[in-house]
Amino acid sequence: MIDFSLSTEQQALVEKARDFTKTFVSPVAAKHDRSGEFPHEVAKEFFKAGLMNPHIPKEFGGHGRTVLDHLLVMEEISVGCTGIGTAIDANSLSQTPVIVAGNDAQKKEFLGPMTEECMFSAYAVTEPEAGSDVARVKTTATKHGDDYVINGVKWWITGGSVASWYFVLAKVDTKPTGFLVPADTSGIIRGAKEHNLGQHCSNTVRVTFEDVKVPSKYRVGEEGDGFRIAMDTFAHTRPGIAIGATGLARAALNLSLEYAKRRRTFDKKLISNQGISFKLAEMITKIDAARLLAHKSAWLVDNGKDNNREAAEAKWYASDVAMEAAVQAAQILGGYGFTNEMPVEKLIRDAKIYQIYEGATEIQKMVIVAKLMRLREV
Amino acid sequence: MSEISRLADKITTALKKRVYGKTFYCPVCHLELAYADADADGLVVCPLCGVVIELADVWGHPLPVVHDVEINRVQPKARMHPVLTHAPVGLLPFALLGALFLAVVSLLAHLLPSGENALLHSNEFQALLQAMPAISQITLLLLGLSVGFSLFTGISGYVDWLRRYGGRPYKVIQLKIYLTIAFFVVGLAALLLHATGMVFGADGLVAASLNGTLMTLVYLGLLSVQMGVIAVLGHVGGYLVFGR
């Protein structure tokens, strides 16, 4: 049975997130884009509204929401601003390894406090020489008695300078292993904020670990489980990236549509030109397709099914749709799509990262092909 | 320093939000305008560059769509308002300085030791005390001119608003009108205190009493409020003329 409708609770969640976006996100999007300031105030409101940290299980004080529920919220937030969306939702990425592979003591210690106050955590996996090729990480964790000592450099860590703790992927001998590291541990050095092309208010920094001592109880899973945990995490979080991109594409469509219905050229409305209206038709169709892929990949993981291929499809396709929609929106607005006084040029800058982070488009295609090669037919 | 500028930014943003409500920027000249500036059809004419904007709100994002431009705008025949503006702005700081000087000299006159060789009895200080009534009168004159000119500045601004801006109820102009009224009323109160001798006596000094001290503080407070008001007025006016 296929049912594309939302439950009453889900519909209420969408409306709540939509109101939140219009009240707290969109009005400050341009300001944060210009200043690059981390959106602490928005995050506090997000937390107060009960929309932050949706995945934390109820037994640890969280909402215990499904991945699909999370997508419904994040699509609305992303229509407002994907920079703010990334900043206030980066917790999801770092919390997921704890949720999927952590023990109860770790969940209580690291996730519990995040349900009581607005706090941040960060997923410290990427390194200067290891982005898409996660298994190549050079950070080491050396066993000393009952502790591990971590040394290495993590790069482009979202939320890195506001985090209270990190999920760190390091190698014990040659085995990739995950650790939970409180941010106030001696030896952690947070770098300056990176000045990126887009999503300016998302806090992206370098985090250096110099002889950082971590007790064994903070190891997630067994030694050597790190790569699997990182990949399992992406199965939960890539649908979220796909929906963020979908939200951005929706923003591009909303702006283009309103503009094309109002602006007059050659004595008629812009939308009356087929060259413009067809762009809008293509945008909505691709947005619908991207959303369906994202929802399906979320539904699969919520129901305990393998979603690797579908999550990769969703992430790849939606990020391309976001980029294309943003560029087309600028084309529809003409010169006004190129000025930073209008909200469209920001969409182009913000969209690009979707084709890169949490596995570049090329990696998504590799995941899809890897799955495809195991099939006789489709 | 960044903390101070962040705090200042927070206060400015909160005040702006209170006065203007939600705002957007003219996509042509970058002037910040209020949503409330749009008429019933959602149209706004930018007071700076003259483009006719249809304002749409898309998910909380302002989307100003430019439809037209007023290229034959009424220009002021004599630029009275910009010229007159400089009179109250230029005179008030000197009135405030005069008032501060009078207050400080009064303080010294009342507090300095009165021995044979004391500063109080020096020829220079005695000469200064003799000049105090004149300084008080000059301060009063400067204040009077500043407040008086503000009336003409306000009237010329009002005429400009009707002619050049078509009397459109822009929030920024409303703010200027309210601030001008505030400047004038506060200025009149300060003038009254000074002219009636409630602050400075015939000798140009503050009376050595609690009442004298209180009146001086109120007087200086009123002048300070005027300085603040005129600083905001000047900033807002300059922004309206030159944009961002």
GROMACS .gro file of N, CA, C and O in nm, chain A residues 18 21-22 26-27 29 31 34 37 41 76 79-81 250 254-255 258-259 262-264 333 336 339 341-343, chain B residues 6 9-10 13 22 25-31 51 54-67 244:
model
  224
   18ARG      N    1   0.699   2.571   0.969
   18ARG     CA    2   0.679   2.678   0.870
   18ARG      C    3   0.663   2.812   0.940
   18ARG      O    4   0.725   2.912   0.902
   21THR      N    5   0.993   2.922   1.073
   21THR     CA    6   1.079   2.975   0.966
   21THR      C    7   1.044   3.118   0.932
   21THR      O    8   1.132   3.204   0.922
   22LYS      N    9   0.915   3.142   0.915
   22LYS     CA   10   0.873   3.278   0.875
   22LYS      C   11   0.899   3.379   0.986
   22LYS      O   12   0.923   3.497   0.958
   26SER      N   13   1.372   3.333   0.820
   26SER     CA   14   1.379   3.419   0.700
   26SER      C   15   1.414   3.565   0.732
   26SER      O   16   1.500   3.623   0.665
   27PRO      N   17   1.351   3.624   0.835
   27PRO     CA   18   1.380   3.767   0.858
   27PRO      C   19   1.526   3.796   0.892
   27PRO      O   20   1.570   3.909   0.872
   29ALA      N   21   1.787   3.596   0.778
   29ALA     CA   22   1.874   3.520   0.687
   29ALA      C   23   1.980   3.608   0.623
   29ALA      O   24   2.100   3.576   0.624
   31LYS      N   25   2.086   3.902   0.717
   31LYS     CA   26   2.175   3.960   0.818
   31LYS      C   27   2.286   3.860   0.855
   31LYS      O   28   2.404   3.895   0.858
   34ARG      N   29   2.538   3.813   0.580
   34ARG     CA   30   2.637   3.921   0.568
   34ARG      C   31   2.737   3.919   0.682
   34ARG      O   32   2.856   3.940   0.662
   37GLU      N   33   2.769   3.565   1.148
   37GLU     CA   34   2.754   3.539   1.291
   37GLU      C   35   2.671   3.413   1.314
   37GLU      O   36   2.569   3.392   1.247
   41GLU      N   37   2.060   3.304   1.867
   41GLU     CA   38   1.923   3.339   1.908
   41GLU      C   39   1.821   3.247   1.839
   41GLU      O   40   1.725   3.202   1.903
   76GLU      N   41   1.115   2.283   0.575
   76GLU     CA   42   1.058   2.416   0.599
   76GLU      C   43   1.167   2.515   0.641
   76GLU      O   44   1.171   2.628   0.593
   79VAL      N   45   1.377   2.639   0.356
   79VAL     CA   46   1.317   2.738   0.266
   79VAL      C   47   1.355   2.878   0.317
   79VAL      O   48   1.374   2.971   0.240
   80GLY      N   49   1.369   2.889   0.449
   80GLY     CA   50   1.407   3.018   0.508
   80GLY      C   51   1.553   3.049   0.490
   80GLY      O   52   1.589   3.155   0.438
   81CYS      N   53   1.641   2.957   0.530
   81CYS     CA   54   1.785   2.978   0.513
   81CYS      C   55   1.859   2.848   0.542
   81CYS      O   56   1.848   2.795   0.653
  250ARG      N   57   1.298   2.499  -0.322
  250ARG     CA   58   1.164   2.556  -0.303
  250ARG      C   59   1.171   2.707  -0.285
  250ARG      O   60   1.086   2.782  -0.336
  254ASN      N   61   0.977   2.968  -0.506
  254ASN     CA   62   0.884   3.067  -0.447
  254ASN      C   63   0.919   3.207  -0.493
  254ASN      O   64   0.831   3.284  -0.534
  255LEU      N   65   1.047   3.241  -0.485
  255LEU     CA   66   1.090   3.375  -0.521
  255LEU      C   67   1.071   3.400  -0.671
  255LEU      O   68   1.023   3.506  -0.712
  258GLU      N   69   0.684   3.436  -0.751
  258GLU     CA   70   0.629   3.565  -0.709
  258GLU      C   71   0.682   3.678  -0.798
  258GLU      O   72   0.609   3.770  -0.833
  259TYR      N   73   0.809   3.669  -0.833
  259TYR     CA   74   0.869   3.773  -0.917
  259TYR      C   75   0.808   3.769  -1.057
  259TYR      O   76   0.768   3.872  -1.112
  262ARG      N   77   0.469   3.916  -1.095
  262ARG     CA   78   0.458   4.062  -1.074
  262ARG      C   79   0.532   4.145  -1.178
  262ARG      O   80   0.482   4.245  -1.227
  263ARG      N   81   0.652   4.104  -1.211
  263ARG     CA   82   0.737   4.185  -1.299
  263ARG      C   83   0.680   4.189  -1.441
  263ARG      O   84   0.637   4.087  -1.494
  264ARG      N   85   0.684   4.307  -1.500
  264ARG     CA   86   0.632   4.323  -1.637
  264ARG      C   87   0.748   4.350  -1.733
  264ARG      O   88   0.837   4.429  -1.705
  333LEU      N   89   1.514   3.638  -1.242
  333LEU     CA   90   1.517   3.774  -1.184
  333LEU      C   91   1.610   3.868  -1.262
  333LEU      O   92   1.612   3.989  -1.234
  336TYR      N   93   1.842   4.158  -1.103
  336TYR     CA   94   1.802   4.152  -0.962
  336TYR      C   95   1.838   4.017  -0.899
  336TYR      O   96   1.838   4.004  -0.778
  339THR      N   97   2.217   4.078  -0.770
  339THR     CA   98   2.251   4.174  -0.665
  339THR      C   99   2.229   4.112  -0.527
  339THR      O  100   2.136   4.033  -0.508
  341GLU      N  101   2.122   4.253  -0.277
  341GLU     CA  102   2.011   4.315  -0.205
  341GLU      C  103   1.886   4.229  -0.216
  341GLU      O  104   1.789   4.252  -0.146
  342MET      N  105   1.889   4.130  -0.305
  342MET     CA  106   1.776   4.039  -0.323
  342MET      C  107   1.818   3.901  -0.272
  342MET      O  108   1.936   3.867  -0.271
  343PRO      N  109   1.719   3.820  -0.232
  343PRO     CA  110   1.756   3.693  -0.166
  343PRO      C  111   1.802   3.580  -0.259
  343PRO      O  112   1.831   3.472  -0.211
  384ARG      N  113   2.870   4.496   1.913
  384ARG     CA  114   2.761   4.398   1.904
  384ARG      C  115   2.640   4.445   1.985
  384ARG      O  116   2.527   4.432   1.943
  387ASP      N  117   2.477   4.728   1.810
  387ASP     CA  118   2.402   4.675   1.696
  387ASP      C  119   2.268   4.616   1.744
  387ASP      O  120   2.164   4.635   1.681
  388LYS      N  121   2.275   4.548   1.860
  388LYS     CA  122   2.155   4.485   1.915
  388LYS      C  123   2.052   4.593   1.953
  388LYS      O  124   1.933   4.579   1.924
  391THR      N  125   1.915   4.759   1.637
  391THR     CA  126   1.822   4.668   1.568
  391THR      C  127   1.687   4.666   1.641
  391THR      O  128   1.582   4.672   1.576
  400LYS      N  129   0.901   4.560   1.025
  400LYS     CA  130   0.983   4.481   0.934
  400LYS      C  131   1.032   4.571   0.819
  400LYS      O  132   0.957   4.655   0.772
  403TYR      N  133   1.523   4.638   0.175
  403TYR     CA  134   1.612   4.735   0.110
  403TYR      C  135   1.568   4.759  -0.034
  403TYR      O  136   1.532   4.664  -0.104
  404CYS      N  137   1.573   4.884  -0.073
  404CYS     CA  138   1.547   4.916  -0.213
  404CYS      C  139   1.656   4.846  -0.295
  404CYS      O  140   1.775   4.867  -0.268
  405PRO      N  141   1.619   4.764  -0.394
  405PRO     CA  142   1.723   4.691  -0.468
  405PRO      C  143   1.808   4.781  -0.558
  405PRO      O  144   1.909   4.737  -0.609
  406VAL      N  145   1.764   4.906  -0.576
  406VAL     CA  146   1.838   4.995  -0.665
  406VAL      C  147   1.936   5.085  -0.588
  406VAL      O  148   2.054   5.090  -0.618
  407CYS      N  149   1.884   5.155  -0.484
  407CYS     CA  150   1.972   5.248  -0.413
  407CYS      C  151   2.010   5.197  -0.275
  407CYS      O  152   2.086   5.262  -0.203
  408HIS      N  153   1.954   5.082  -0.234
  408HIS     CA  154   1.988   5.016  -0.106
  408HIS      C  155   1.938   5.090   0.017
  408HIS      O  156   1.985   5.066   0.127
  409LEU      N  157   1.843   5.182  -0.001
  409LEU     CA  158   1.785   5.251   0.115
  409LEU      C  159   1.697   5.152   0.192
  409LEU      O  160   1.623   5.074   0.131
  429VAL      N  161   1.240   5.473  -0.756
  429VAL     CA  162   1.183   5.357  -0.824
  429VAL      C  163   1.051   5.318  -0.758
  429VAL      O  164   1.034   5.334  -0.637
  432GLU      N  165   0.691   4.711  -0.616
  432GLU     CA  166   0.581   4.632  -0.561
  432GLU      C  167   0.645   4.535  -0.463
  432GLU      O  168   0.732   4.456  -0.501
  433LEU      N  169   0.603   4.544  -0.338
  433LEU     CA  170   0.666   4.462  -0.235
  433LEU      C  171   0.590   4.332  -0.213
  433LEU      O  172   0.471   4.334  -0.182
  434ALA      N  173   0.661   4.221  -0.230
  434ALA     CA  174   0.602   4.091  -0.198
  434ALA      C  175   0.681   4.031  -0.082
  434ALA      O  176   0.799   4.059  -0.067
  435ASP      N  177   0.613   3.954   0.000
  435ASP     CA  178   0.681   3.885   0.108
  435ASP      C  179   0.673   3.736   0.079
  435ASP      O  180   0.565   3.678   0.074
  436VAL      N  181   0.789   3.677   0.055
  436VAL     CA  182   0.791   3.535   0.020
  436VAL      C  183   0.853   3.458   0.137
  436VAL      O  184   0.975   3.461   0.157
  437TRP      N  185   0.771   3.396   0.216
  437TRP     CA  186   0.820   3.316   0.329
  437TRP      C  187   0.906   3.399   0.424
  437TRP      O  188   1.010   3.353   0.471
  438GLY      N  189   0.864   3.522   0.443
  438GLY     CA  190   0.942   3.606   0.534
  438GLY      C  191   1.056   3.679   0.465
  438GLY      O  192   1.118   3.766   0.523
  439HIS      N  193   1.084   3.641   0.339
  439HIS     CA  194   1.188   3.713   0.263
  439HIS      C  195   1.122   3.828   0.187
  439HIS      O  196   1.029   3.805   0.110
  440PRO      N  197   1.170   3.951   0.204
  440PRO     CA  198   1.113   4.059   0.123
  440PRO      C  199   1.157   4.044  -0.023
  440PRO      O  200   1.273   4.013  -0.050
  441LEU      N  201   1.061   4.061  -0.114
  441LEU     CA  202   1.094   4.053  -0.257
  441LEU      C  203   1.042   4.180  -0.324
  441LEU      O  204   0.926   4.188  -0.363
  442PRO      N  205   1.127   4.283  -0.332
  442PRO     CA  206   1.083   4.408  -0.395
  442PRO      C  207   1.096   4.399  -0.548
  442PRO      O  208   1.205   4.380  -0.599
  443VAL      N  209   0.982   4.409  -0.615
  443VAL     CA  210   0.982   4.400  -0.762
  443VAL      C  211   0.969   4.541  -0.819
  443VAL      O  212   0.871   4.610  -0.793
  444VAL      N  213   1.067   4.581  -0.898
  444VAL     CA  214   1.068   4.717  -0.952
  444VAL      C  215   0.980   4.725  -1.077
  444VAL      O  216   0.994   4.644  -1.169
  445HIS      N  217   0.887   4.820  -1.076
  445HIS     CA  218   0.796   4.835  -1.190
  445HIS      C  219   0.824   4.959  -1.273
  445HIS      O  220   0.799   4.963  -1.392
  622ARG      N  221   2.270   5.431   0.167
  622ARG     CA  222   2.368   5.353   0.242
  622ARG      C  223   2.506   5.365   0.177
  622ARG      O  224   2.517   5.356   0.057
   0.00000   0.00000   0.00000
